[in-house]
């Protein structure tokens, strides 16, 4: 009898061990597909939404990254230009896409730091609707004057503007543009009055400065360099926090005496809010890898970009800082998009 009891207890113990082992095997089997899925991302084509015009400098940047991503991932990264309404259409498309890692996008200083203050209502919220992935590049700008204006430095420009308030003018690509806001920042910090003349786009504005119809503008540095070297235009300062490697002899506006001045255009990669952190990490690693490729750096540097790359947190900090600084300028100048 005792022997039978011992045998039954032994069998019960073995059954419990078998059941326990079965649960372990089942748990591993269930976890395996999730692990494989994570490792295989992306398992289908990825869409990269660009709120920028095809063939623009930022569009070229986005397409270069998309090509490198396609090669590395073995999946096509399809560029989707959603242009119009100062980038609002494209930014809304990113915000309303499924947060599954298969729609990524790009934003810049205008769409992420200026539009929230230029427009009374936006169909997207910068802090709520996106996850920053990586800052891609900074686009250096400069303060340029026509040679007919008798100034060779920011100090001389400020002195001339104070001596003739409201008699100097500057051109921009339109109200709230990337030429308008930085000049208003300069006017505010320097305490000067220079008249704004908005155009319907950067090209006609720049051309009128080149011809001497307008006296100054703040465009991209690389656009101006050939004209600066030929003497048709004069760069008197750059707008960033530091001097550029392309023009190390030219001071920044802050170095020229306007303390606190800093304005750079920049662009970076985003995902819709709710995208899993693991996918954000994978996308970030890929963007940073591409940013460090010598051929990418060489190509983009020649176009006037300072290639950055970096963490999601660093890009988020850039967005927050620019919102605070540019929002203040836009509010104080009373700028409203037309």
GROMACS .gro file of N, CA and C in nm, residues 94-199:
model
  318
   94UNK      N    1   0.187   6.334  -4.178
   94UNK     CA    2   0.272   6.257  -4.085
   94UNK      C    3   0.197   6.231  -3.955
   95UNK      N    4   0.136   6.336  -3.901
   95UNK     CA    5   0.067   6.326  -3.771
   95UNK      C    6  -0.046   6.224  -3.773
   96UNK      N    7  -0.115   6.213  -3.887
   96UNK     CA    8  -0.234   6.127  -3.893
   96UNK      C    9  -0.204   5.987  -3.949
   97UNK      N   10  -0.078   5.956  -3.969
   97UNK     CA   11  -0.041   5.823  -4.019
   97UNK      C   12  -0.037   5.722  -3.904
   98UNK      N   13  -0.057   5.594  -3.934
   98UNK     CA   14  -0.049   5.491  -3.829
   98UNK      C   15   0.089   5.489  -3.765
   99UNK      N   16   0.096   5.480  -3.632
   99UNK     CA   17   0.226   5.481  -3.563
   99UNK      C   18   0.290   5.343  -3.558
  100UNK      N   19   0.314   5.286  -3.676
  100UNK     CA   20   0.364   5.149  -3.683
  100UNK      C   21   0.506   5.139  -3.737
  101UNK      N   22   0.571   5.254  -3.754
  101UNK     CA   23   0.707   5.254  -3.804
  101UNK      C   24   0.717   5.254  -3.955
  102UNK      N   25   0.603   5.245  -4.025
  102UNK     CA   26   0.607   5.238  -4.170
  102UNK      C   27   0.574   5.372  -4.236
  103UNK      N   28   0.554   5.477  -4.155
  103UNK     CA   29   0.549   5.613  -4.205
  103UNK      C   30   0.642   5.696  -4.118
  104UNK      N   31   0.745   5.752  -4.180
  104UNK     CA   32   0.835   5.846  -4.116
  104UNK      C   33   0.822   5.978  -4.191
  105UNK      N   34   0.879   6.083  -4.137
  105UNK     CA   35   0.867   6.212  -4.203
  105UNK      C   36   0.980   6.305  -4.167
  106UNK      N   37   0.977   6.422  -4.227
  106UNK     CA   38   1.076   6.525  -4.197
  106UNK      C   39   1.006   6.655  -4.160
  107UNK      N   40   1.066   6.728  -4.069
  107UNK     CA   41   1.019   6.860  -4.032
  107UNK      C   42   1.138   6.954  -4.028
  108UNK      N   43   1.112   7.084  -4.023
  108UNK     CA   44   1.222   7.179  -4.017
  108UNK      C   45   1.187   7.296  -3.925
  109UNK      N   46   1.274   7.395  -3.923
  109UNK     CA   47   1.253   7.509  -3.833
  109UNK      C   48   1.120   7.578  -3.861
  110UNK      N   49   1.082   7.585  -3.988
  110UNK     CA   50   0.957   7.652  -4.023
  110UNK      C   51   0.836   7.574  -3.974
  111UNK      N   52   0.831   7.444  -4.004
  111UNK     CA   53   0.711   7.365  -3.972
  111UNK      C   54   0.699   7.334  -3.823
  112UNK      N   55   0.814   7.323  -3.754
  112UNK     CA   56   0.812   7.280  -3.615
  112UNK      C   57   0.829   7.393  -3.514
  113UNK      N   58   0.889   7.504  -3.555
  113UNK     CA   59   0.917   7.611  -3.458
  113UNK      C   60   0.856   7.746  -3.494
  114UNK      N   61   0.819   7.766  -3.622
  114UNK     CA   62   0.763   7.895  -3.662
  114UNK      C   63   0.613   7.888  -3.690
  115UNK      N   64   0.570   7.784  -3.760
  115UNK     CA   65   0.427   7.773  -3.791
  115UNK      C   66   0.335   7.779  -3.670
  116UNK      N   67   0.372   7.719  -3.555
  116UNK     CA   68   0.282   7.724  -3.440
  116UNK      C   69   0.251   7.866  -3.393
  117UNK      N   70   0.335   7.963  -3.428
  117UNK     CA   71   0.314   8.101  -3.385
  117UNK      C   72   0.266   8.190  -3.499
  118UNK      N   73   0.286   8.144  -3.622
  118UNK     CA   74   0.243   8.223  -3.738
  118UNK      C   75   0.097   8.199  -3.773
  119UNK      N   76   0.046   8.080  -3.740
  119UNK     CA   77  -0.091   8.042  -3.777
  119UNK      C   78  -0.176   8.026  -3.652
  120UNK      N   79  -0.296   8.084  -3.657
  120UNK     CA   80  -0.386   8.078  -3.542
  120UNK      C   81  -0.431   7.935  -3.514
  121UNK      N   82  -0.454   7.858  -3.621
  121UNK     CA   83  -0.497   7.719  -3.607
  121UNK      C   84  -0.416   7.631  -3.698
  122UNK      N   85  -0.363   7.523  -3.640
  122UNK     CA   86  -0.289   7.425  -3.718
  122UNK      C   87  -0.355   7.288  -3.699
  123UNK      N   88  -0.352   7.203  -3.802
  123UNK     CA   89  -0.410   7.069  -3.788
  123UNK      C   90  -0.313   6.971  -3.723
  124UNK      N   91  -0.207   7.022  -3.664
  124UNK     CA   92  -0.112   6.937  -3.592
  124UNK      C   93  -0.056   7.012  -3.472
  125UNK      N   94  -0.012   6.936  -3.373
  125UNK     CA   95   0.048   6.992  -3.253
  125UNK      C   96   0.190   6.937  -3.241
  126UNK      N   97   0.287   7.026  -3.235
  126UNK     CA   98   0.428   6.985  -3.240
  126UNK      C   99   0.464   6.892  -3.124
  127UNK      N  100   0.418   6.924  -3.004
  127UNK     CA  101   0.456   6.844  -2.888
  127UNK      C  102   0.373   6.717  -2.873
  128UNK      N  103   0.253   6.714  -2.928
  128UNK     CA  104   0.162   6.601  -2.908
  128UNK      C  105   0.167   6.499  -3.020
  129UNK      N  106   0.191   6.542  -3.142
  129UNK     CA  107   0.167   6.455  -3.258
  129UNK      C  108   0.290   6.387  -3.316
  130UNK      N  109   0.410   6.417  -3.264
  130UNK     CA  110   0.531   6.360  -3.324
  130UNK      C  111   0.628   6.308  -3.219
  131UNK      N  112   0.710   6.213  -3.263
  131UNK     CA  113   0.826   6.169  -3.185
  131UNK      C  114   0.950   6.208  -3.266
  132UNK      N  115   1.035   6.297  -3.214
  132UNK     CA  116   1.159   6.329  -3.286
  132UNK      C  117   1.248   6.205  -3.294
  133UNK      N  118   1.309   6.182  -3.409
  133UNK     CA  119   1.400   6.068  -3.425
  133UNK      C  120   1.546   6.115  -3.425
  134UNK      N  121   1.578   6.207  -3.516
  134UNK     CA  122   1.716   6.256  -3.523
  134UNK      C  123   1.721   6.386  -3.601
  135UNK      N  124   1.798   6.482  -3.550
  135UNK     CA  125   1.829   6.602  -3.628
  135UNK      C  126   1.919   6.559  -3.742
  136UNK      N  127   1.888   6.602  -3.863
  136UNK     CA  128   1.966   6.560  -3.980
  136UNK      C  129   2.077   6.660  -4.011
  137UNK      N  130   2.038   6.787  -4.029
  137UNK     CA  131   2.138   6.885  -4.072
  137UNK      C  132   2.093   7.027  -4.038
  138UNK      N  133   2.192   7.114  -4.033
  138UNK     CA  134   2.170   7.257  -4.013
  138UNK      C  135   2.207   7.328  -4.143
  139UNK      N  136   2.124   7.424  -4.181
  139UNK     CA  137   2.148   7.501  -4.303
  139UNK      C  138   2.193   7.641  -4.260
  140UNK      N  139   2.315   7.677  -4.293
  140UNK     CA  140   2.369   7.806  -4.252
  140UNK      C  141   2.312   7.920  -4.336
  141UNK      N  142   2.278   8.028  -4.269
  141UNK     CA  143   2.226   8.147  -4.335
  141UNK      C  144   2.323   8.264  -4.313
  142UNK      N  145   2.301   8.372  -4.385
  142UNK     CA  146   2.390   8.487  -4.371
  142UNK      C  147   2.315   8.617  -4.396
  143UNK      N  148   2.368   8.724  -4.343
  143UNK     CA  149   2.316   8.859  -4.366
  143UNK      C  150   2.396   8.918  -4.481
  144UNK      N  151   2.327   8.948  -4.590
  144UNK     CA  152   2.395   8.994  -4.711
  144UNK      C  153   2.337   9.128  -4.755
  145UNK      N  154   2.424   9.216  -4.802
  145UNK     CA  155   2.380   9.348  -4.849
  145UNK      C  156   2.428   9.368  -4.992
  146UNK      N  157   2.360   9.458  -5.063
  146UNK     CA  158   2.406   9.495  -5.196
  146UNK      C  159   2.526   9.590  -5.179
  147UNK      N  160   2.626   9.579  -5.265
  147UNK     CA  161   2.746   9.663  -5.251
  147UNK      C  162   2.719   9.813  -5.254
  148UNK      N  163   2.605   9.853  -5.308
  148UNK     CA  164   2.572   9.996  -5.310
  148UNK      C  165   2.543  10.051  -5.170
  149UNK      N  166   2.513   9.961  -5.076
  149UNK     CA  167   2.490  10.004  -4.938
  149UNK      C  168   2.626  10.020  -4.871
  150UNK      N  169   2.656  10.138  -4.819
  150UNK     CA  170   2.792  10.166  -4.769
  150UNK      C  171   2.820  10.106  -4.631
  151UNK      N  172   2.808   9.975  -4.619
  151UNK     CA  173   2.838   9.908  -4.492
  151UNK      C  174   2.917   9.780  -4.520
  152UNK      N  175   3.013   9.752  -4.433
  152UNK     CA  176   3.093   9.630  -4.446
  152UNK      C  177   3.091   9.545  -4.320
  153UNK      N  178   3.007   9.584  -4.225
  153UNK     CA  179   2.996   9.509  -4.100
  153UNK      C  180   2.858   9.530  -4.040
  154UNK      N  181   2.822   9.444  -3.945
  154UNK     CA  182   2.694   9.459  -3.875
  154UNK      C  183   2.692   9.589  -3.796
  155UNK      N  184   2.805   9.623  -3.736
  155UNK     CA  185   2.815   9.748  -3.660
  155UNK      C  186   2.785   9.869  -3.747
  156UNK      N  187   2.839   9.870  -3.868
  156UNK     CA  188   2.815   9.982  -3.961
  156UNK      C  189   2.669   9.983  -4.007
  157UNK      N  190   2.610   9.863  -4.028
  157UNK     CA  191   2.470   9.856  -4.069
  157UNK      C  192   2.379   9.911  -3.960
  158UNK      N  193   2.404   9.874  -3.837
  158UNK     CA  194   2.322   9.922  -3.726
  158UNK      C  195   2.335  10.074  -3.713
  159UNK      N  196   2.456  10.125  -3.727
  159UNK     CA  197   2.477  10.270  -3.717
  159UNK      C  198   2.402  10.343  -3.828
  160UNK      N  199   2.408  10.288  -3.950
  160UNK     CA  200   2.338  10.351  -4.063
  160UNK      C  201   2.187  10.346  -4.043
  161UNK      N  202   2.135  10.234  -3.995
  161UNK     CA  203   1.991  10.220  -3.973
  161UNK      C  204   1.943  10.315  -3.863
  162UNK      N  205   2.023  10.334  -3.761
  162UNK     CA  206   1.984  10.426  -3.653
  162UNK      C  207   1.991  10.572  -3.699
  163UNK      N  208   2.082  10.600  -3.790
  163UNK     CA  209   2.092  10.736  -3.842
  163UNK      C  210   1.980  10.768  -3.941
  164UNK      N  211   1.926  10.662  -4.004
  164UNK     CA  212   1.818  10.681  -4.103
  164UNK      C  213   1.705  10.582  -4.076
  165UNK      N  214   1.635  10.597  -3.965
  165UNK     CA  215   1.530  10.500  -3.930
  165UNK      C  216   1.418  10.495  -4.034
  166UNK      N  217   1.382  10.372  -4.075
  166UNK     CA  218   1.273  10.354  -4.170
  166UNK      C  219   1.310  10.382  -4.313
  167UNK      N  220   1.438  10.410  -4.341
  167UNK     CA  221   1.478  10.444  -4.477
  167UNK      C  222   1.552  10.330  -4.548
  168UNK      N  223   1.595  10.231  -4.472
  168UNK     CA  224   1.655  10.113  -4.532
  168UNK      C  225   1.549  10.005  -4.550
  169UNK      N  226   1.575   9.912  -4.642
  169UNK     CA  227   1.476   9.807  -4.665
  169UNK      C  228   1.544   9.671  -4.675
  170UNK      N  229   1.464   9.566  -4.654
  170UNK     CA  230   1.513   9.430  -4.674
  170UNK      C  231   1.404   9.348  -4.740
  171UNK      N  232   1.444   9.250  -4.819
  171UNK     CA  233   1.352   9.164  -4.892
  171UNK      C  234   1.339   9.030  -4.821
  172UNK      N  235   1.223   8.967  -4.841
  172UNK     CA  236   1.203   8.830  -4.791
  172UNK      C  237   1.115   8.754  -4.888
  173UNK      N  238   1.110   8.622  -4.868
  173UNK     CA  239   1.025   8.538  -4.953
  173UNK      C  240   0.880   8.541  -4.913
  174UNK      N  241   0.842   8.625  -4.817
  174UNK     CA  242   0.703   8.637  -4.776
  174UNK      C  243   0.692   8.654  -4.625
  175UNK      N  244   0.574   8.695  -4.582
  175UNK     CA  245   0.549   8.714  -4.439
  175UNK      C  246   0.565   8.581  -4.367
  176UNK      N  247   0.646   8.581  -4.261
  176UNK     CA  248   0.668   8.459  -4.183
  176UNK      C  249   0.771   8.366  -4.243
  177UNK      N  250   0.838   8.409  -4.349
  177UNK     CA  251   0.936   8.324  -4.416
  177UNK      C  252   1.066   8.315  -4.337
  178UNK      N  253   1.156   8.228  -4.384
  178UNK     CA  254   1.286   8.209  -4.319
  178UNK      C  255   1.381   8.325  -4.344
  179UNK      N  256   1.337   8.426  -4.419
  179UNK     CA  257   1.414   8.550  -4.432
  179UNK      C  258   1.352   8.661  -4.347
  180UNK      N  259   1.222   8.653  -4.328
  180UNK     CA  260   1.150   8.755  -4.252
  180UNK      C  261   1.180   8.747  -4.102
  181UNK      N  262   1.161   8.630  -4.045
  181UNK     CA  263   1.173   8.615  -3.899
  181UNK      C  264   1.314   8.647  -3.848
  182UNK      N  265   1.423   8.597  -3.912
  182UNK     CA  266   1.555   8.631  -3.860
  182UNK      C  267   1.591   8.778  -3.868
  183UNK      N  268   1.538   8.848  -3.969
  183UNK     CA  269   1.565   8.992  -3.977
  183UNK      C  270   1.488   9.067  -3.870
  184UNK      N  271   1.368   9.022  -3.840
  184UNK     CA  272   1.292   9.085  -3.731
  184UNK      C  273   1.361   9.060  -3.597
  185UNK      N  274   1.425   8.945  -3.582
  185UNK     CA  275   1.503   8.918  -3.461
  185UNK      C  276   1.618   9.018  -3.450
  186UNK      N  277   1.687   9.042  -3.561
  186UNK     CA  278   1.797   9.139  -3.562
  186UNK      C  279   1.746   9.280  -3.528
  187UNK      N  280   1.636   9.318  -3.588
  187UNK     CA  281   1.580   9.451  -3.562
  187UNK      C  282   1.546   9.468  -3.414
  188UNK      N  283   1.488   9.365  -3.356
  188UNK     CA  284   1.448   9.370  -3.215
  188UNK      C  285   1.569   9.380  -3.123
  189UNK      N  286   1.668   9.294  -3.145
  189UNK     CA  287   1.784   9.291  -3.056
  189UNK      C  288   1.873   9.414  -3.073
  190UNK      N  289   1.879   9.468  -3.195
  190UNK     CA  290   1.965   9.583  -3.222
  190UNK      C  291   1.893   9.716  -3.204
  191UNK      N  292   1.759   9.711  -3.193
  191UNK     CA  293   1.682   9.835  -3.176
  191UNK      C  294   1.685   9.923  -3.299
  192UNK      N  295   1.666   9.864  -3.417
  192UNK     CA  296   1.669   9.940  -3.542
  192UNK      C  297   1.539   9.923  -3.618
  193UNK      N  298   1.515  10.016  -3.711
  193UNK     CA  299   1.393  10.015  -3.793
  193UNK      C  300   1.431  10.003  -3.940
  194UNK      N  301   1.415   9.883  -3.994
  194UNK     CA  302   1.440   9.858  -4.136
  194UNK      C  303   1.310   9.805  -4.196
  195UNK      N  304   1.270   9.857  -4.310
  195UNK     CA  305   1.140   9.826  -4.368
  195UNK      C  306   1.140   9.689  -4.437
  196UNK      N  307   1.040   9.608  -4.406
  196UNK     CA  308   1.024   9.475  -4.466
  196UNK      C  309   0.948   9.484  -4.597
  197UNK      N  310   1.003   9.422  -4.702
  197UNK     CA  311   0.935   9.415  -4.833
  197UNK      C  312   0.918   9.267  -4.867
  198UNK      N  313   0.797   9.212  -4.845
  198UNK     CA  314   0.776   9.069  -4.872
  198UNK      C  315   0.750   9.042  -5.020
  199UNK      N  316   0.805   8.931  -5.069
  199UNK     CA  317   0.783   8.886  -5.206
  199UNK      C  318   0.707   8.754  -5.204
   0.00000   0.00000   0.00000
